[in-house]
Coordinates of C-alpha atoms in Angstrom, one line a residue:
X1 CA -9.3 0.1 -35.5
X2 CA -7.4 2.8 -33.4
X3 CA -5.3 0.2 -31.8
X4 CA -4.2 -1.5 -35.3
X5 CA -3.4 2.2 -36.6
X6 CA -1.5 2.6 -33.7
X7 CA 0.6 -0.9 -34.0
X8 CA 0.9 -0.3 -37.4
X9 CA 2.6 3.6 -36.5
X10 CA 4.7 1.8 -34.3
X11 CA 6.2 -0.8 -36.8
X12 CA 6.7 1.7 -39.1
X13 CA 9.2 3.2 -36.9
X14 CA 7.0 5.8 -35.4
X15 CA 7.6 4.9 -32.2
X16 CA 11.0 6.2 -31.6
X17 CA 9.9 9.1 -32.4
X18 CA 7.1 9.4 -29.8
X19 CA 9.8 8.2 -27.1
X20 CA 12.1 10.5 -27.8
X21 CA 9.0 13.0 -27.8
X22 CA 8.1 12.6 -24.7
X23 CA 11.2 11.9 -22.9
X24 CA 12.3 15.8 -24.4
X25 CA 8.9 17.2 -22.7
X26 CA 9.2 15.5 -19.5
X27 CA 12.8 16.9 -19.3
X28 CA 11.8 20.4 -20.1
X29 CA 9.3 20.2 -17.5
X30 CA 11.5 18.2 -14.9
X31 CA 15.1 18.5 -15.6
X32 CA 16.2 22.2 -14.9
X33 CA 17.9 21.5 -12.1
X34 CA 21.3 20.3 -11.2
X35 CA 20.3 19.1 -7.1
X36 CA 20.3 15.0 -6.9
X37 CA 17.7 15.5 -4.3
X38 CA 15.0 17.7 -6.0
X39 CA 11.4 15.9 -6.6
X40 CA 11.1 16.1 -9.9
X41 CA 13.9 13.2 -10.9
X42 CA 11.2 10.5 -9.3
X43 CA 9.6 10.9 -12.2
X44 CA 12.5 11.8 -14.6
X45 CA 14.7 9.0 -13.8
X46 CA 12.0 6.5 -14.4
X47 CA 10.8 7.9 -17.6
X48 CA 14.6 7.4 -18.6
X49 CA 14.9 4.1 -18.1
X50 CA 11.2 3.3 -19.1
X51 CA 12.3 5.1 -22.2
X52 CA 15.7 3.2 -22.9
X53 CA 13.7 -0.1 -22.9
X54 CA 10.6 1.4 -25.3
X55 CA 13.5 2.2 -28.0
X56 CA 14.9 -1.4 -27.5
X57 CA 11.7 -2.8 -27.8
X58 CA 9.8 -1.0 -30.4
X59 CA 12.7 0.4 -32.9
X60 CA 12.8 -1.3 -36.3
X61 CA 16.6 -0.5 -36.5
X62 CA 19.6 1.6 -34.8
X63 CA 22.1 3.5 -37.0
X64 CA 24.9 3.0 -34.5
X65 CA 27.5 3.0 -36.7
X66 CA 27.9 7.7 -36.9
X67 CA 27.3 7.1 -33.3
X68 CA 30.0 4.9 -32.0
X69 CA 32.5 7.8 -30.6
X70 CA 29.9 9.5 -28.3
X71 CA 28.7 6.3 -27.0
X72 CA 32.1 4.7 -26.5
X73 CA 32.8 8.0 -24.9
X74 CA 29.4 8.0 -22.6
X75 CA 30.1 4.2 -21.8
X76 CA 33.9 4.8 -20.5
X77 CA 32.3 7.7 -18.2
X78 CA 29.9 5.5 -17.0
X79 CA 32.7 2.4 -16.5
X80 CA 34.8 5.7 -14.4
X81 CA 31.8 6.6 -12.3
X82 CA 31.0 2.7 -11.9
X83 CA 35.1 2.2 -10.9
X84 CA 34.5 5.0 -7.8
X85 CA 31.6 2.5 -6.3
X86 CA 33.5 -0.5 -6.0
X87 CA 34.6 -1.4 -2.2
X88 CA 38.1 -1.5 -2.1
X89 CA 40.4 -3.2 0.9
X90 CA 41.3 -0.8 3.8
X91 CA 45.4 -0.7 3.1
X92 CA 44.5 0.3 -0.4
X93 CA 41.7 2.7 0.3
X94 CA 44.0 4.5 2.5
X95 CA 46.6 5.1 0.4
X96 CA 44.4 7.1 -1.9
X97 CA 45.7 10.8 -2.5
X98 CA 43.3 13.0 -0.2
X99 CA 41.9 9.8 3.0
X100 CA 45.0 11.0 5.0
X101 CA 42.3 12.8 7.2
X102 CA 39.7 11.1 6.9
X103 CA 41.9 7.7 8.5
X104 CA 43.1 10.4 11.2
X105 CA 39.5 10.7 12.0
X106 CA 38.7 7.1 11.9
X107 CA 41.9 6.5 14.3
X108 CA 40.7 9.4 16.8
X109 CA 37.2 7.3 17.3
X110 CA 39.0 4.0 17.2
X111 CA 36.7 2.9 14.2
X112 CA 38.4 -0.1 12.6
X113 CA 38.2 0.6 8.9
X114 CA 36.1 -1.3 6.6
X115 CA 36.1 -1.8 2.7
X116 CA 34.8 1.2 1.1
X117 CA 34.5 2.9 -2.6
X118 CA 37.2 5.7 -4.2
X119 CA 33.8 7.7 -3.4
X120 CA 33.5 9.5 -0.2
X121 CA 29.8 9.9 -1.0
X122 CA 28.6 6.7 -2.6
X123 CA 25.0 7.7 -3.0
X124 CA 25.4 10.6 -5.1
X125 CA 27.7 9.2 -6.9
X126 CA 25.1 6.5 -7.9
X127 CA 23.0 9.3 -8.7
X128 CA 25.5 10.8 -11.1
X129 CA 25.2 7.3 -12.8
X130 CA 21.7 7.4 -13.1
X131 CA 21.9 11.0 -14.5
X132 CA 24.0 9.5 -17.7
X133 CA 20.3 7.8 -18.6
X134 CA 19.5 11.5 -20.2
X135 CA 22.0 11.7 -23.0
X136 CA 22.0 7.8 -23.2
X137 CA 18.0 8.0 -24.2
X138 CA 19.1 10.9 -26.5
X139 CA 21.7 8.9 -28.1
X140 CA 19.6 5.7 -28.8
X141 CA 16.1 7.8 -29.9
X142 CA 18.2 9.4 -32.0
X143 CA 20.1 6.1 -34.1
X144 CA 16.7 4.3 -33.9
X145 CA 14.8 7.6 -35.8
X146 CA 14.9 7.3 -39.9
X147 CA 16.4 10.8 -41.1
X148 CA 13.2 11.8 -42.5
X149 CA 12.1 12.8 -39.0
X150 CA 14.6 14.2 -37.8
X151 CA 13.9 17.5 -38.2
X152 CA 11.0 17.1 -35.7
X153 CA 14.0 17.1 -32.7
X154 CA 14.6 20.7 -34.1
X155 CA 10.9 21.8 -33.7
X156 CA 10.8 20.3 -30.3
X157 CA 13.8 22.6 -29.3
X158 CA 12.4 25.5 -30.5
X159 CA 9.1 25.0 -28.7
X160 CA 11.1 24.1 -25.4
X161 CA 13.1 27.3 -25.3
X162 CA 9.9 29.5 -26.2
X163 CA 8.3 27.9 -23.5
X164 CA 11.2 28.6 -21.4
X165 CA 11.1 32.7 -22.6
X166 CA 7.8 33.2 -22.3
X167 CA 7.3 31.4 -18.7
X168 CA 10.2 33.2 -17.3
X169 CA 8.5 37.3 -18.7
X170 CA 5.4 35.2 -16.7
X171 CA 7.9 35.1 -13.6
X172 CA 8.9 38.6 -13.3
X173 CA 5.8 39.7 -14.1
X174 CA 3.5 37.8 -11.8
X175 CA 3.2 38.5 -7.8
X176 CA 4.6 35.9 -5.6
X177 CA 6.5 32.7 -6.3
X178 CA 3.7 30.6 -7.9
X179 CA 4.8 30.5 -11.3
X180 CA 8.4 29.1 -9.9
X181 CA 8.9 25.5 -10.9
X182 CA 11.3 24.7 -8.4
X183 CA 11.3 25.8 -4.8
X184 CA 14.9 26.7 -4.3
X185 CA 15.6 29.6 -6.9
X186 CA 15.6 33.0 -6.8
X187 CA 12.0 35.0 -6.9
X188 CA 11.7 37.8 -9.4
X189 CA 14.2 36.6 -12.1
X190 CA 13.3 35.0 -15.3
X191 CA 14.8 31.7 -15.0
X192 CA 11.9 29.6 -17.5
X193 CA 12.1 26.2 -17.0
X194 CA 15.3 26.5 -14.7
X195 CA 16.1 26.8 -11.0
X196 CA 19.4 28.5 -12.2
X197 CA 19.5 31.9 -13.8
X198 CA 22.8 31.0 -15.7
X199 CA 21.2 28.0 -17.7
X200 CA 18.3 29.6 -18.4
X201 CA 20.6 32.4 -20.3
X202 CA 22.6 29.0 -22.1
X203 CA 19.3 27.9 -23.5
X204 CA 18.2 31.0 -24.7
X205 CA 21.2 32.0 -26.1
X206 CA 21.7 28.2 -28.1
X207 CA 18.3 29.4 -29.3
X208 CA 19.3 31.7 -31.8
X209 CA 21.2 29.1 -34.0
X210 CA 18.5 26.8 -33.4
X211 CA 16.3 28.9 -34.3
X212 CA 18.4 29.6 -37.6
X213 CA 18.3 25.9 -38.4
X214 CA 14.7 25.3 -37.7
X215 CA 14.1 28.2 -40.5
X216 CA 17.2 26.7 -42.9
X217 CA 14.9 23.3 -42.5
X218 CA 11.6 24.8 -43.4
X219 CA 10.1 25.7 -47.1
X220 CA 11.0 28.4 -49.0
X221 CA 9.3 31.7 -50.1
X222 CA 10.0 31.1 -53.4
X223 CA 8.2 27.4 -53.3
X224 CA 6.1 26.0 -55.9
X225 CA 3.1 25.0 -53.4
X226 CA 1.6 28.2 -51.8
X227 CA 0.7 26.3 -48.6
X228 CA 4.8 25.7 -49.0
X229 CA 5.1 29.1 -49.3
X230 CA 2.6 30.2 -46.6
X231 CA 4.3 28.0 -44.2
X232 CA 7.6 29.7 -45.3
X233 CA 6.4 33.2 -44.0
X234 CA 4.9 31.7 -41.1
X235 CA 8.5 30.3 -39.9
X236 CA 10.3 33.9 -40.7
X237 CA 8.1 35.6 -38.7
X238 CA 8.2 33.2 -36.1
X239 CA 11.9 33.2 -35.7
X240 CA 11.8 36.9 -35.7
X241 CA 9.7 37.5 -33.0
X242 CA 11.1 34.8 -31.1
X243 CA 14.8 36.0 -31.5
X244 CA 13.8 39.6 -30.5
X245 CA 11.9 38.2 -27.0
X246 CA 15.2 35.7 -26.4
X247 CA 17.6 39.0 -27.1
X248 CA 16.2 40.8 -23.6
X249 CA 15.5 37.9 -21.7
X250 CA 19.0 37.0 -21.6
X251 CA 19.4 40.6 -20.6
X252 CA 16.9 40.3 -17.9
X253 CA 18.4 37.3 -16.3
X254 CA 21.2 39.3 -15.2
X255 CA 23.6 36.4 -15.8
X256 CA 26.6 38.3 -17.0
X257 CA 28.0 35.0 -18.8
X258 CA 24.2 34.9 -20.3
X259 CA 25.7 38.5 -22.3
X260 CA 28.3 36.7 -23.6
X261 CA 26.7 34.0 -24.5
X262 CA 24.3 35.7 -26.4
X263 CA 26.7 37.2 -28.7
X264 CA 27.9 34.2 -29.3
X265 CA 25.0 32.5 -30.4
X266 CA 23.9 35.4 -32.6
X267 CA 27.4 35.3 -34.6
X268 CA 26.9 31.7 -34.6
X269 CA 23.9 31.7 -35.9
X270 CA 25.1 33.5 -39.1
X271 CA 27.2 30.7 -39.8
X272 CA 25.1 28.0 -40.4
X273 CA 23.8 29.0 -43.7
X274 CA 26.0 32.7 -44.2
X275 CA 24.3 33.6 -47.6
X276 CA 21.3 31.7 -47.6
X277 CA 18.5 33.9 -46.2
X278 CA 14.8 33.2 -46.4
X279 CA 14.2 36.3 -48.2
X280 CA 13.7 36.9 -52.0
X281 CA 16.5 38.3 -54.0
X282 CA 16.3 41.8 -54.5
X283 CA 17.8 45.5 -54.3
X284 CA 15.7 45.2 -50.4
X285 CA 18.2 41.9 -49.8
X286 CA 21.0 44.7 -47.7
X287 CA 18.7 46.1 -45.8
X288 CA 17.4 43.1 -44.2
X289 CA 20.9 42.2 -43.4
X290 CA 21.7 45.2 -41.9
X291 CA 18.6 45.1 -39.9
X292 CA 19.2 41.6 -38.7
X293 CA 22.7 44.0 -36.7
X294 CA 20.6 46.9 -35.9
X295 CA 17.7 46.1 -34.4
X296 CA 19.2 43.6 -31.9
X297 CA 21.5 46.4 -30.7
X298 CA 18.6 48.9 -30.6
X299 CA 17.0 46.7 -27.9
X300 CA 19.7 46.4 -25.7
X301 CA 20.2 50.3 -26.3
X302 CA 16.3 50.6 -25.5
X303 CA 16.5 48.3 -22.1
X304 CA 19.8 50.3 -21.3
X305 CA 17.9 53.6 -21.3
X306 CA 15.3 52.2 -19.5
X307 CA 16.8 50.4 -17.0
X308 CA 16.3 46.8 -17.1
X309 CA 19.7 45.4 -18.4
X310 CA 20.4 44.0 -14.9
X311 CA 22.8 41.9 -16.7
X312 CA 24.6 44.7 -17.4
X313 CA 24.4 46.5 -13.8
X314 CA 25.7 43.3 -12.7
X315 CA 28.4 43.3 -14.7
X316 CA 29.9 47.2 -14.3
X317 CA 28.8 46.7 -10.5
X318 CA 31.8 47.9 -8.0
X319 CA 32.2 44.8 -6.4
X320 CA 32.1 42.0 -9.7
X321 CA 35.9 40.4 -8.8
X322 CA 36.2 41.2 -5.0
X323 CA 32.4 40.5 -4.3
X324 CA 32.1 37.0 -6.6
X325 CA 32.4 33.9 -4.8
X326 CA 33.5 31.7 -7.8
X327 CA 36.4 33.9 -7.9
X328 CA 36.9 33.9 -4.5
X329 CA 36.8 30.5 -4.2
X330 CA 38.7 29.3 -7.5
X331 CA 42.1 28.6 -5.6
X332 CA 40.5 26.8 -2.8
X333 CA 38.8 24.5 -4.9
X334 CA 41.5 23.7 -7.7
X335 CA 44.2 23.0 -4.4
X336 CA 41.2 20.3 -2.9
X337 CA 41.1 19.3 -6.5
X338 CA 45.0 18.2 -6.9
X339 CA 44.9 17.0 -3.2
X340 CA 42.8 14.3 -4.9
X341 CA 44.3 13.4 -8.2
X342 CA 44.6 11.0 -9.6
X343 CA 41.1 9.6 -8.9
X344 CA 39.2 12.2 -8.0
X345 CA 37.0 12.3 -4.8
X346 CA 33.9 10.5 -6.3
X347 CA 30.8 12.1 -8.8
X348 CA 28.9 14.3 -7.0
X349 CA 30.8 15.0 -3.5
X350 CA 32.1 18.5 -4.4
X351 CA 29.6 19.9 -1.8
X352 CA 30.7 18.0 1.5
X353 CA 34.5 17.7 0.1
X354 CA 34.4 21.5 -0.5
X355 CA 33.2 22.0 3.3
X356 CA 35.3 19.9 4.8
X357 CA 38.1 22.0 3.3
X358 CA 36.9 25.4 3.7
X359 CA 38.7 27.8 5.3
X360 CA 37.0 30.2 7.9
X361 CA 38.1 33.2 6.6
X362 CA 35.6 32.5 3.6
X363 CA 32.8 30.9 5.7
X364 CA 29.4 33.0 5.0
X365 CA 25.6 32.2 5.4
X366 CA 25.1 31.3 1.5
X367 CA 26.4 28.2 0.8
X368 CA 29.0 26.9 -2.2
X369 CA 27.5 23.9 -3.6
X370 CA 28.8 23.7 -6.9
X371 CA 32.9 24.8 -8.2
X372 CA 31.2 27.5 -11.2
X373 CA 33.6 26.0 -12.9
X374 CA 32.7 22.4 -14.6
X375 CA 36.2 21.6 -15.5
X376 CA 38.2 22.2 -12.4
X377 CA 35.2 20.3 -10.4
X378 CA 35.5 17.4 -13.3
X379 CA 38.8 17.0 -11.9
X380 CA 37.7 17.1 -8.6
X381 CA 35.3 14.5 -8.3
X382 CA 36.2 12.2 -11.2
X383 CA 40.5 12.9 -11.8
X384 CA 42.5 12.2 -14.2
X385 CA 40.3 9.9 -16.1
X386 CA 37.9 12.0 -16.6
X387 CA 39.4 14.8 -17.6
X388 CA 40.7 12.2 -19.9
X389 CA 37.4 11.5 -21.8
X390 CA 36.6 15.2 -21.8
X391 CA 39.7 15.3 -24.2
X392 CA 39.0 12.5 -26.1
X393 CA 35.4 14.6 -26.8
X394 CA 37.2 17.3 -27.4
X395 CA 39.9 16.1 -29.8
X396 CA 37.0 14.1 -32.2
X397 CA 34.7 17.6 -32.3
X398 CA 38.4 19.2 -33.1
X399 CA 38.5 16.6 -35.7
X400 CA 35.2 17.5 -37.3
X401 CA 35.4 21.1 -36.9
X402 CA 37.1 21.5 -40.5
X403 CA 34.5 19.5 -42.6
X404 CA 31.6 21.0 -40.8
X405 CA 32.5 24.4 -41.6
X406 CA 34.3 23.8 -44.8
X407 CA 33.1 26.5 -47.2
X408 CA 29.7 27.0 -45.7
X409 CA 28.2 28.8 -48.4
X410 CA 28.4 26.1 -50.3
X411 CA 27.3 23.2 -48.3
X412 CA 23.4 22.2 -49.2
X413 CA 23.1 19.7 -47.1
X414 CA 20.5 19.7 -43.9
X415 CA 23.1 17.5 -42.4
X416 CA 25.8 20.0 -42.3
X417 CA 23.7 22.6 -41.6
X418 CA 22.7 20.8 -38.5
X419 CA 26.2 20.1 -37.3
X420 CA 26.8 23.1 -38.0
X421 CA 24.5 24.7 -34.9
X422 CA 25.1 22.0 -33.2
X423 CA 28.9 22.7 -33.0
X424 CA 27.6 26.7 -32.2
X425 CA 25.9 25.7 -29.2
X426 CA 28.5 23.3 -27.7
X427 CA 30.7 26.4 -27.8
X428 CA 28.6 27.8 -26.2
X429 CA 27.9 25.4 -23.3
X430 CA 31.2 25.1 -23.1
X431 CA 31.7 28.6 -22.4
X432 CA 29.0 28.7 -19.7
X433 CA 30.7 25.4 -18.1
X434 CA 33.6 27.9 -17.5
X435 CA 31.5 29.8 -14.8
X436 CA 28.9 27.0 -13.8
X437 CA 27.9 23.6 -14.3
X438 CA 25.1 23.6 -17.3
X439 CA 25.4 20.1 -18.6
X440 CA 24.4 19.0 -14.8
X441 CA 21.0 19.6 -15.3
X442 CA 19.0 17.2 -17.0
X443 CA 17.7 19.3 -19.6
X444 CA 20.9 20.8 -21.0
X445 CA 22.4 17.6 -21.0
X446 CA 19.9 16.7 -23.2
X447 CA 20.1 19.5 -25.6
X448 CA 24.5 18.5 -25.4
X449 CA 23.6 15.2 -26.4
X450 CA 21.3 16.0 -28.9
X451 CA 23.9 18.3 -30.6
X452 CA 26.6 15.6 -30.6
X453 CA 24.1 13.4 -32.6
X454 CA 23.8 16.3 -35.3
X455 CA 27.7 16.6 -35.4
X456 CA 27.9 12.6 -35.7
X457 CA 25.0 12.6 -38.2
X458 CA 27.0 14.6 -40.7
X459 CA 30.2 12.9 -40.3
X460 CA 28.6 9.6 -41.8
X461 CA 27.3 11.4 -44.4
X462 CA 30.8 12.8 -45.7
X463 CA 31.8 8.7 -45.3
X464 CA 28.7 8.3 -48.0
X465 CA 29.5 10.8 -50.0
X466 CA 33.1 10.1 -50.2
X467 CA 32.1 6.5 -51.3
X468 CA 29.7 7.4 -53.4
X469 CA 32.3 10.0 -55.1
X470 CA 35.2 7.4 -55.5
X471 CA 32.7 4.7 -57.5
X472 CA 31.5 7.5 -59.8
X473 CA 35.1 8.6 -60.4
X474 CA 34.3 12.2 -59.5
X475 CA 34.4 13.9 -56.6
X476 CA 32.1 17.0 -55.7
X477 CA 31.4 18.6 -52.5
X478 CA 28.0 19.2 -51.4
X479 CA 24.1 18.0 -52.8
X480 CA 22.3 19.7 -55.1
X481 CA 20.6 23.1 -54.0
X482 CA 17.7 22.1 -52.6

């Protein structure tokens, strides 16, 4: 009997869901680091693929149609990365922008050259193929899943970045380095489910407009049901207590970016739903709007006084521009990066390109593995052409930007709403890709991919609507209040 309910739940289109599930927990408990070598991707990698051919297998359908610009866009990166691993004839391989030593060096040893790939590392750029499996499982889960249970995704996010606050107080609060999930990161910082204090202060800080969506989703106090209703209070408080642990965690990372970012997903998260608040109308209705400003700023005020906003020592410190190596190394990196244009040096050889070109006045004991700067280290590794997808991505979110926030106070719709954060918190990865490299672990790739799906998502509904609109002979802009 258990194994018919269980066919039957996945023929009825359950089963996407459950992938999709699954392959989200496995990358919150595998994927917060950005190293190709660390242990956790021989499991992670295989789930992926295992997980790509579950959704082929088992989904009733795929709504690919909303999702056709992200995955043309993922499949031309993965044709780019794919182009950098194809052995090319010596006389054109050395003729490439940037081999001139590396032919010297071959000529020094008398080592006759042989075919070989625009890569210089082959194997990790292989890896950086693999690593497109993430959003690519995202992307399909996502078409396969009827919009009915979608808001589950949502629900999964928010218990991901509670897990990820909670275990990182557990880190700075427990002796030792057991509670660490990965053995290079730093001891006594709480990174959650990271290796990198920086991306755990991106997650938390995308948390508050999730969180604002995940409440926009829910019931409402003023539901018929009481169980509707009970649920309704049970998701406020929720929130609030969740927002008010995420505020000081950021602050406790001491990622100085993380402050920013923080800021910028609270004022985001005001703009998914502006006047809509899940409180009853009422002369009370200002004061909880001036407390959502206040009490946030009384925290930081209370860990200022008390001393635990390392962020914020961090960031008044004496030494933040002459001290920083990201700074320090900016002009080194973008001169190796236009030694190499217009292909690029191959996916995932910044580290031994970046040595190799390292000047000894800079040389110290830490080591510089990544450019803290996503953009000038896309053009790095992958050129011209990539740098040319990243514009095509950015021109079609440009393109959506204006519907999506189109009178938001009048927009009803969960679909906009869900765009809505999920434009917040590409802003806000973008931000952090400024200063490091984010969307290189497999777990915020997976968050970006998810909220390209919500922006996608709501684009075909405004096609719908549109239709629907121009056979009714009126137009109107947004559904019923729900």
């Amino acid at each position: 009997m258990r194994i018919r309910s269980f066919k039957r739940a996945l023929g009825s289109g359950g089963a996407p869901l459950a992938i999709l599930l699954i392959f989200l927990a496995l990358t919150a408990l595998g994927g917060g680091s950005s190293r190709a070598g660390v242990p956790s991707l021989l499991f992670l990698r295989p789930a992926a693929i295992i997980c790509v051919v579950g959704l082929l297998l088992f989904s009733p359908r795929f709504e690919l149609s909303p999702l056709r610009p992200p995955l043309l866009l993922l499949g031309a990166f993965a044709g780019i990365i794919a182009l950098q691993l194809i052995p090319l004839p010596p006389e054109i391989w050395q003729a490439l922008p940037g081999h001139a030593r590396f032919i010297q060096a071959a000529a020094l040893e008398g080592v006759k050259q042989p075919w070989r790939p625009i890569s210089l590392q082959p194997d990790l750029t292989e890896s950086s193929l693999l690593a497109l499996t993430t959003p690519l499982v995202i992307l399909l889960g996502f078409a396969a899943l009827p919009r009915s249970q979608r808001p589950a995704l949502v629900t999964t996010l928010v218990i991901i970045i509670a897990v990820s606050a909670f275990w990182g107080i557990l880190q700075i609060t427990s002796a030792g380095s057991g509670a660490r999930l990965y053995r290079l990161s730093n001891v006594g910082e709480p990174l959650g489910l990271f290796a990198n204090r920086n991306h755990q202060a991106a997650l938390l800080a995308a948390g508050f407009p999730i969180l604002r969506l995940w409440l926009y989703l829910g019931p409402k106090i003023d539901a018929v049901e009481p169980s509707d209703r009970t649920i309704a209070y049970l998701r406020i408080f929720i929130t609030i207590a969740l927002s008010l642990i995420l505020l000081p965690t950021i602050v406790l990372t001491g990622s100085r970016t993380g402050l920013l970012l923080g800021v910028m997903g609270l004022g985001g998260a005001l703009l998914i739903a502006p006047t809509r608040l899940p409180i009853a109308r009422g002369r009370n209705r200002w004061a909880v709007r001036a407390a959502l400003l206040i009490v946030p700023m009384m925290l930081l005020v209370a860990m200022i006084l008390f001393g635990r906003a390392v962020a914020l020592d961090r960031l008044f410190a004496s030494d933040l521009v002459g001290g920083e190596q990201r700074v320090i190394f900016a002009p080194i990196t973008f001169a190796i990066a236009l030694a190499f244009l217009p292909f690029g040096s191959g996916f995932g050889t910044f580290d031994s390109v970046f040595r190799i070109y390292e000047p000894d006045s800079v040389l110290k004991p830490s080591y510089f593995n990544h450019a803290h700067n996503d953009l000038v280290e896309l053009l790095l590794t992958g050129g011209l052409p990539a740098v040319a997808l990243l514009l095509g991505l950015a021109l079609w979110m440009l393109a959506r930007v204006r519907s999506v926030f189109r009178r938001p106070e009048r927009s009803r719709k969960p679909e906009r709403a869900a765009a809505r954060a999920g434009m917040i918190v590409i802003a806000i990865l973008f931000v952090a890709s400024i200063t490091d490299y984010p969307l290189r672990t497999p777990l915020l790739a997976g968050v970006f991919a998810l909220m390209i799906c919500w922006i996608a998502a709501d684009h075909s509904d405004d096609r719908i609507l549109k239709s629907a609109a121009s056979r009714e002979g009126r137009l109107y802009d947004h559904e019923p209040v729900d």
